[in-house]
PDB file of C-alpha atoms and ligand atoms in Angstrom:
ATOM      1  CA  MET A 439      41.039 -13.178-109.994  1.00 82.00           C
ATOM      2  CA  PRO A 440      41.332 -11.302-106.679  1.00 89.00           C
ATOM      3  CA  ILE A 441      41.555  -7.530-106.847  1.00 94.00           C
ATOM      4  CA  LYS A 442      45.038  -5.942-106.859  1.00 97.00           C
ATOM      5  CA  CYS A 443      46.180  -2.467-105.862  1.00 98.00           C
ATOM      6  CA  SER A 444      46.834  -1.467-109.484  1.00 98.00           C
ATOM      7  CA  ASP A 445      43.199  -2.343-110.369  1.00 97.00           C
ATOM      8  CA  LEU A 446      42.024   0.311-107.933  1.00 98.00           C
ATOM      9  CA  ILE A 447      43.883   2.978-109.890  1.00 98.00           C
ATOM     10  CA  SER A 448      42.889   1.713-113.329  1.00 97.00           C
ATOM     11  CA  ASP A 449      39.241   1.403-112.222  1.00 96.00           C
ATOM     12  CA  ASN A 450      39.157   4.941-110.778  1.00 97.00           C
ATOM     13  CA  PRO A 451      41.403   7.081-113.002  1.00 98.00           C
ATOM     14  CA  VAL A 452      39.521  10.351-112.584  1.00 98.00           C
ATOM     15  CA  ALA A 453      39.299  10.152-108.787  1.00 98.00           C
ATOM     16  CA  TRP A 454      42.999   9.294-108.600  1.00 98.00           C
ATOM     17  CA  GLU A 455      43.933  12.156-110.897  1.00 98.00           C
ATOM     18  CA  TYR A 456      42.086  14.606-108.632  1.00 98.00           C
ATOM     19  CA  ALA A 457      43.900  13.088-105.641  1.00 98.00           C
ATOM     20  CA  THR A 458      47.346  13.598-107.116  1.00 98.00           C
ATOM     21  CA  LYS A 459      47.105  16.725-109.293  1.00 98.00           C
ATOM     22  CA  HIS A 460      46.206  20.132-107.985  1.00 98.00           C
ATOM     23  CA  PRO A 461      47.088  23.797-108.692  1.00 98.00           C
ATOM     24  CA  PHE A 462      48.660  23.812-105.194  1.00 98.00           C
ATOM     25  CA  LEU A 463      51.351  21.434-106.468  1.00 98.00           C
ATOM     26  CA  ASP A 464      51.787  23.212-109.822  1.00 98.00           C
ATOM     27  CA  GLU A 465      52.281  26.488-107.975  1.00 98.00           C
ATOM     28  CA  CYS A 466      54.885  24.857-105.720  1.00 98.00           C
ATOM     29  CA  ARG A 467      56.691  23.811-108.886  1.00 97.00           C
ATOM     30  CA  SER A 468      56.689  27.354-110.296  1.00 97.00           C
ATOM     31  CA  GLY A 469      57.217  29.034-106.925  1.00 97.00           C
ATOM     32  CA  THR A 470      54.011  31.086-107.152  1.00 97.00           C
ATOM     33  CA  ILE A 471      52.251  29.380-104.235  1.00 97.00           C
ATOM     34  CA  LYS A 472      51.471  31.989-101.550  1.00 97.00           C
ATOM     35  CA  PRO A 473      53.124  31.640 -98.124  1.00 96.00           C
ATOM     36  CA  ASN A 474      49.747  31.407 -96.335  1.00 96.00           C
ATOM     37  CA  GLN A 475      48.696  28.558 -98.658  1.00 97.00           C
ATOM     38  CA  PHE A 476      51.932  26.647 -98.183  1.00 97.00           C
ATOM     39  CA  ASN A 477      51.994  27.261 -94.440  1.00 97.00           C
ATOM     40  CA  THR A 478      48.403  26.083 -94.079  1.00 97.00           C
ATOM     41  CA  TRP A 479      49.372  22.869 -95.822  1.00 98.00           C
ATOM     42  CA  LEU A 480      52.491  22.464 -93.663  1.00 98.00           C
ATOM     43  CA  VAL A 481      50.711  22.845 -90.324  1.00 98.00           C
ATOM     44  CA  GLN A 482      47.684  20.746 -91.310  1.00 98.00           C
ATOM     45  CA  ASP A 483      49.863  18.019 -92.823  1.00 98.00           C
ATOM     46  CA  TYR A 484      51.864  17.826 -89.602  1.00 98.00           C
ATOM     47  CA  LEU A 485      48.591  17.215 -87.751  1.00 98.00           C
ATOM     48  CA  PHE A 486      47.671  14.599 -90.364  1.00 98.00           C
ATOM     49  CA  VAL A 487      51.032  12.816 -90.026  1.00 98.00           C
ATOM     50  CA  ILE A 488      50.572  12.468 -86.243  1.00 98.00           C
ATOM     51  CA  GLU A 489      47.424  10.406 -86.874  1.00 98.00           C
ATOM     52  CA  PHE A 490      49.006   8.598 -89.808  1.00 98.00           C
ATOM     53  CA  THR A 491      51.800   7.507 -87.455  1.00 98.00           C
ATOM     54  CA  ARG A 492      49.165   6.036 -85.137  1.00 98.00           C
ATOM     55  CA  MET A 493      47.644   4.233 -88.133  1.00 98.00           C
ATOM     56  CA  ALA A 494      51.093   2.806 -89.002  1.00 98.00           C
ATOM     57  CA  ALA A 495      51.652   1.688 -85.416  1.00 98.00           C
ATOM     58  CA  HIS A 496      48.253   0.008 -85.341  1.00 98.00           C
ATOM     59  CA  LEU A 497      49.003  -1.769 -88.601  1.00 98.00           C
ATOM     60  CA  VAL A 498      52.029  -3.406 -86.965  1.00 98.00           C
ATOM     61  CA  THR A 499      49.779  -4.864 -84.249  1.00 98.00           C
ATOM     62  CA  ILE A 500      47.732  -6.811 -86.823  1.00 98.00           C
ATOM     63  CA  ALA A 501      50.305  -7.490 -89.560  1.00 98.00           C
ATOM     64  CA  PRO A 502      51.924 -10.880 -90.141  1.00 98.00           C
ATOM     65  CA  LEU A 503      55.522 -11.042 -88.964  1.00 98.00           C
ATOM     66  CA  GLU A 504      56.813 -11.150 -92.591  1.00 98.00           C
ATOM     67  CA  HIS A 505      55.439  -7.621 -93.079  1.00 98.00           C
ATOM     68  CA  PHE A 506      57.196  -6.115 -90.049  1.00 98.00           C
ATOM     69  CA  ASP A 507      60.390  -5.050 -91.834  1.00 98.00           C
ATOM     70  CA  VAL A 508      58.634  -2.748 -94.284  1.00 98.00           C
ATOM     71  CA  LEU A 509      56.192  -1.367 -91.704  1.00 98.00           C
ATOM     72  CA  LEU A 510      58.842  -0.756 -89.053  1.00 98.00           C
ATOM     73  CA  GLY A 511      60.980   0.983 -91.691  1.00 97.00           C
ATOM     74  CA  GLY A 512      57.968   3.199 -92.362  1.00 98.00           C
ATOM     75  CA  LEU A 513      57.530   3.975 -88.671  1.00 98.00           C
ATOM     76  CA  SER A 514      61.183   4.884 -88.326  1.00 97.00           C
ATOM     77  CA  ALA A 515      60.882   7.249 -91.312  1.00 97.00           C
ATOM     78  CA  LEU A 516      57.810   8.788 -89.654  1.00 98.00           C
ATOM     79  CA  LYS A 517      59.865   9.586 -86.550  1.00 98.00           C
ATOM     80  CA  ASP A 518      62.288  11.578 -88.736  1.00 97.00           C
ATOM     81  CA  GLU A 519      59.424  13.128 -90.656  1.00 98.00           C
ATOM     82  CA  LEU A 520      57.668  14.449 -87.560  1.00 98.00           C
ATOM     83  CA  ASN A 521      60.939  16.053 -86.408  1.00 98.00           C
ATOM     84  CA  TRP A 522      61.480  17.473 -89.902  1.00 98.00           C
ATOM     85  CA  PHE A 523      57.992  19.027 -89.878  1.00 98.00           C
ATOM     86  CA  ARG A 524      58.757  20.643 -86.497  1.00 98.00           C
ATOM     87  CA  GLU A 525      61.992  22.056 -87.886  1.00 98.00           C
ATOM     88  CA  LYS A 526      60.258  23.425 -91.007  1.00 98.00           C
ATOM     89  CA  ALA A 527      57.531  24.986 -88.862  1.00 98.00           C
ATOM     90  CA  ARG A 528      60.078  26.530 -86.498  1.00 98.00           C
ATOM     91  CA  SER A 529      62.057  28.121 -89.348  1.00 97.00           C
ATOM     92  CA  ARG A 530      58.818  29.635 -90.687  1.00 96.00           C
ATOM     93  CA  SER A 531      57.648  30.678 -87.183  1.00 97.00           C
ATOM     94  CA  LEU A 532      54.493  28.584 -87.527  1.00 97.00           C
ATOM     95  CA  ASN A 533      52.429  27.516 -84.568  1.00 96.00           C
ATOM     96  CA  LEU A 534      51.895  23.756 -84.697  1.00 97.00           C
ATOM     97  CA  ALA A 535      49.520  23.885 -81.742  1.00 96.00           C
ATOM     98  CA  THR A 536      46.788  24.819 -84.213  1.00 96.00           C
ATOM     99  CA  ALA A 537      43.349  23.223 -84.459  1.00 96.00           C
ATOM    100  CA  PRO A 538      42.869  20.861 -87.377  1.00 97.00           C
ATOM    101  CA  GLN A 539      40.652  22.196 -90.140  1.00 97.00           C
ATOM    102  CA  GLU A 540      37.511  20.228 -90.957  1.00 97.00           C
ATOM    103  CA  THR A 541      39.071  18.288 -93.864  1.00 98.00           C
ATOM    104  CA  CYS A 542      42.108  17.347 -91.803  1.00 98.00           C
ATOM    105  CA  GLU A 543      39.871  16.273 -88.947  1.00 98.00           C
ATOM    106  CA  LEU A 544      37.700  14.155 -91.268  1.00 98.00           C
ATOM    107  CA  TYR A 545      40.783  12.457 -92.708  1.00 98.00           C
ATOM    108  CA  CYS A 546      42.172  11.768 -89.217  1.00 98.00           C
ATOM    109  CA  ARG A 547      38.838  10.357 -88.057  1.00 98.00           C
ATOM    110  CA  PHE A 548      38.635   8.174 -91.161  1.00 98.00           C
ATOM    111  CA  MET A 549      42.072   6.708 -90.360  1.00 98.00           C
ATOM    112  CA  THR A 550      41.038   5.942 -86.781  1.00 98.00           C
ATOM    113  CA  GLU A 551      37.804   4.290 -87.915  1.00 98.00           C
ATOM    114  CA  LEU A 552      39.742   2.081 -90.358  1.00 98.00           C
ATOM    115  CA  ARG A 553      40.921   0.101 -87.337  1.00 98.00           C
ATOM    116  CA  GLU A 554      37.566  -1.695 -87.439  1.00 97.00           C
ATOM    117  CA  ASP A 555      38.476  -3.087 -90.875  1.00 97.00           C
ATOM    118  CA  THR A 556      40.480  -6.190 -91.749  1.00 97.00           C
ATOM    119  CA  TYR A 557      44.250  -6.101 -92.186  1.00 97.00           C
ATOM    120  CA  ALA A 558      43.770  -6.412 -95.973  1.00 98.00           C
ATOM    121  CA  VAL A 559      41.691  -3.213 -96.082  1.00 98.00           C
ATOM    122  CA  GLN A 560      44.086  -1.330 -93.794  1.00 98.00           C
ATOM    123  CA  ALA A 561      47.143  -2.480 -95.771  1.00 98.00           C
ATOM    124  CA  VAL A 562      45.576  -1.200 -99.006  1.00 98.00           C
ATOM    125  CA  ALA A 563      44.611   2.099 -97.347  1.00 98.00           C
ATOM    126  CA  PHE A 564      48.129   2.576 -96.011  1.00 98.00           C
ATOM    127  CA  TRP A 565      49.622   1.946 -99.454  1.00 98.00           C
ATOM    128  CA  ALA A 566      47.128   4.306-101.161  1.00 98.00           C
ATOM    129  CA  ILE A 567      47.860   7.157 -98.745  1.00 98.00           C
ATOM    130  CA  GLU A 568      51.620   6.821 -99.292  1.00 98.00           C
ATOM    131  CA  LEU A 569      51.243   6.463-103.063  1.00 98.00           C
ATOM    132  CA  ALA A 570      49.103   9.588-103.227  1.00 98.00           C
ATOM    133  CA  TYR A 571      51.983  11.729-101.900  1.00 98.00           C
ATOM    134  CA  ASN A 572      54.637   9.783-103.799  1.00 98.00           C
ATOM    135  CA  GLN A 573      52.872  10.615-107.075  1.00 98.00           C
ATOM    136  CA  ALA A 574      51.479  14.052-106.219  1.00 98.00           C
ATOM    137  CA  TRP A 575      54.881  15.518-105.370  1.00 98.00           C
ATOM    138  CA  GLN A 576      56.539  14.013-108.470  1.00 97.00           C
ATOM    139  CA  LEU A 577      53.950  14.635-111.175  1.00 96.00           C
ATOM    140  CA  PRO A 578      54.470  18.402-111.625  1.00 94.00           C
ATOM    141  CA  GLY A 579      58.186  17.853-112.394  1.00 94.00           C
ATOM    142  CA  PRO A 580      61.189  19.542-110.709  1.00 95.00           C
ATOM    143  CA  MET A 581      60.140  22.213-108.204  1.00 96.00           C
ATOM    144  CA  VAL A 582      61.902  25.487-107.434  1.00 96.00           C
ATOM    145  CA  GLN A 583      63.435  26.186-104.024  1.00 96.00           C
ATOM    146  CA  PRO A 584      62.352  25.872-101.241  1.00 97.00           C
ATOM    147  CA  TYR A 585      59.676  23.471-102.470  1.00 97.00           C
ATOM    148  CA  ASP A 586      62.181  21.083-104.083  1.00 97.00           C
ATOM    149  CA  GLU A 587      62.993  19.730-100.628  1.00 97.00           C
ATOM    150  CA  PHE A 588      59.334  18.881-100.054  1.00 97.00           C
ATOM    151  CA  ALA A 589      58.976  17.266-103.478  1.00 97.00           C
ATOM    152  CA  ASP A 590      62.070  15.185-102.817  1.00 97.00           C
ATOM    153  CA  ARG A 591      60.831  13.938 -99.436  1.00 97.00           C
ATOM    154  CA  TRP A 592      57.934  12.074-101.071  1.00 98.00           C
ATOM    155  CA  GLY A 593      59.270  11.718-104.593  1.00 96.00           C
ATOM    156  CA  ASN A 594      62.720  10.263-103.933  1.00 96.00           C
ATOM    157  CA  VAL A 595      63.783   6.833-105.186  1.00 96.00           C
ATOM    158  CA  GLU A 596      63.832   5.155-101.741  1.00 97.00           C
ATOM    159  CA  PHE A 597      60.343   6.387-100.930  1.00 97.00           C
ATOM    160  CA  THR A 598      59.125   5.128-104.309  1.00 98.00           C
ATOM    161  CA  GLU A 599      60.651   1.710-103.537  1.00 98.00           C
ATOM    162  CA  TYR A 600      59.026   1.683-100.101  1.00 98.00           C
ATOM    163  CA  VAL A 601      55.619   2.365-101.674  1.00 98.00           C
ATOM    164  CA  LYS A 602      56.177  -0.561-104.080  1.00 98.00           C
ATOM    165  CA  LEU A 603      56.899  -2.850-101.129  1.00 98.00           C
ATOM    166  CA  LEU A 604      53.691  -1.679 -99.442  1.00 98.00           C
ATOM    167  CA  GLU A 605      51.848  -2.512-102.664  1.00 98.00           C
ATOM    168  CA  MET A 606      53.364  -6.011-102.770  1.00 98.00           C
ATOM    169  CA  GLN A 607      52.354  -6.658 -99.174  1.00 98.00           C
ATOM    170  CA  ALA A 608      48.831  -5.380 -99.739  1.00 98.00           C
ATOM    171  CA  ASN A 609      48.491  -7.524-102.882  1.00 98.00           C
ATOM    172  CA  GLU A 610      49.647 -10.571-100.931  1.00 97.00           C
ATOM    173  CA  VAL A 611      46.842 -10.225 -98.387  1.00 97.00           C
ATOM    174  CA  LEU A 612      44.296  -9.307-101.040  1.00 97.00           C
ATOM    175  CA  ALA A 613      45.066 -12.560-102.850  1.00 96.00           C
ATOM    176  CA  ASP A 614      44.031 -14.477 -99.712  1.00 94.00           C
ATOM    177  CA  SER A 615      41.054 -12.395 -98.640  1.00 93.00           C
ATOM    178  CA  ASP A 616      37.356 -13.263 -98.780  1.00 90.00           C
ATOM    179  CA  PRO A 617      34.933 -11.848-101.410  1.00 87.00           C
ATOM    180  CA  GLU A 618      33.479  -9.162 -99.095  1.00 89.00           C
ATOM    181  CA  THR A 619      36.878  -7.491 -99.014  1.00 95.00           C
ATOM    182  CA  GLU A 620      36.720  -6.302-102.613  1.00 95.00           C
ATOM    183  CA  PRO A 621      33.818  -3.806-102.403  1.00 96.00           C
ATOM    184  CA  ARG A 622      35.130  -2.471 -99.112  1.00 97.00           C
ATOM    185  CA  VAL A 623      38.628  -1.998-100.518  1.00 98.00           C
ATOM    186  CA  SER A 624      37.213  -0.067-103.492  1.00 97.00           C
ATOM    187  CA  GLU A 625      35.100   2.100-101.189  1.00 98.00           C
ATOM    188  CA  VAL A 626      38.081   2.889 -98.936  1.00 98.00           C
ATOM    189  CA  PHE A 627      40.313   3.663-101.922  1.00 98.00           C
ATOM    190  CA  LEU A 628      37.773   6.127-103.330  1.00 98.00           C
ATOM    191  CA  ARG A 629      37.335   7.778 -99.944  1.00 98.00           C
ATOM    192  CA  ILE A 630      41.103   8.264 -99.708  1.00 98.00           C
ATOM    193  CA  ALA A 631      41.218   9.762-103.217  1.00 98.00           C
ATOM    194  CA  ASP A 632      38.472  12.184-102.199  1.00 98.00           C
ATOM    195  CA  LEU A 633      40.123  13.165 -98.927  1.00 98.00           C
ATOM    196  CA  GLU A 634      43.454  13.753-100.701  1.00 98.00           C
ATOM    197  CA  LYS A 635      41.739  16.068-103.207  1.00 98.00           C
ATOM    198  CA  ASP A 636      39.997  17.939-100.380  1.00 98.00           C
ATOM    199  CA  PHE A 637      43.259  18.255 -98.444  1.00 98.00           C
ATOM    200  CA  TRP A 638      44.981  20.050-101.369  1.00 98.00           C
ATOM    201  CA  GLN A 639      41.954  22.290-101.737  1.00 98.00           C
ATOM    202  CA  MET A 640      41.948  23.085 -98.013  1.00 98.00           C
ATOM    203  CA  ALA A 641      45.586  24.166 -98.270  1.00 98.00           C
ATOM    204  CA  TYR A 642      44.875  26.174-101.423  1.00 97.00           C
ATOM    205  CA  TRP A 643      42.237  28.249 -99.618  1.00 94.00           C
ATOM    206  CA  GLY A 644      45.031  29.058 -97.239  1.00 88.00           C
ATOM    207  CA  ASP A 645      43.057  30.264 -94.219  1.00 75.00           C
ATOM    208  CA  ASN A 646      45.016  28.812 -91.378  1.00 62.00           C
TER     209      ASN A 646
HETATM  210  C1  MP5 B1280      50.623  11.795 -96.815  1.00 52.34           C
HETATM  211  C2  MP5 B1280      50.664  13.028 -96.130  1.00 52.34           C
HETATM  212  C3  MP5 B1280      51.802  10.872 -96.854  1.00 52.34           C
HETATM  213  N1  MP5 B1280      51.764  13.436 -95.477  1.00 52.34           N
HETATM  214  N2  MP5 B1280      49.569  13.826 -96.125  1.00 52.34           N
HETATM  215  C4  MP5 B1280      48.457  13.451 -96.762  1.00 52.34           C
HETATM  216  C5  MP5 B1280      47.269  14.350 -96.720  1.00 52.34           C
HETATM  217  N3  MP5 B1280      48.401  12.300 -97.446  1.00 52.34           N
HETATM  218  C6  MP5 B1280      49.464  11.486 -97.472  1.00 52.34           C
HETATM  219  O1  MP5 B1280      52.110  10.382 -95.583  1.00 52.34           O
HETATM  220  P1  MP5 B1280      53.612  10.483 -94.992  1.00 52.34           P
HETATM  221  O2  MP5 B1280      53.547   9.945 -93.630  1.00 52.34           O
HETATM  222  O3  MP5 B1280      53.967  11.946 -94.969  1.00 52.34           O
HETATM  223  O4  MP5 B1280      54.501   9.714 -95.913  1.00 52.34           O
END
């Protein structure tokens, strides 16, 4: 049986839990997160999303035509998301022309280096990165204002459906891929889980 996306989660439950649960998110739910912590996350995540957009665009260049609809939908949502981040930063008087912190830089470099991998590996990575936020922002439960808007961006029903479509597409290519793909896919999945955990921790330290 070829590996499937869901196997990656069931084979690595602890790593995935660390990727998707963090005091940062619990404190957004209760409203006790400190402004410098939240603002650090906001600015660094904007920098992350710029590189994630490039990853999405690159994925289109190697994807089969049948996968375009979902990926182009994702790119269109990223256009809105980048503008939304700018608006959120403006209303908080945050400077987006900030240097990426080390964790953000490592994550961005990892995404660029993924271009050397096969489409199967990149499709799984793309799904895992989206799923991480889809779950992380939902797991704490309803968040107080103003964090509810952030939770809804990644936790809403349409986004959840989009992540399921990404999973289906990734599973499709995994079913057809050669045996060397499996260890690489597991390695990439674990690296993403680790980087997600580190990203929450970076924000929690809050030194912009
Ligand atoms: C996402 C994100 C989700 N914004 N930041 C990190 C660190 N991981 C995943 O990506 P998107 O483009 O915001 O849906």
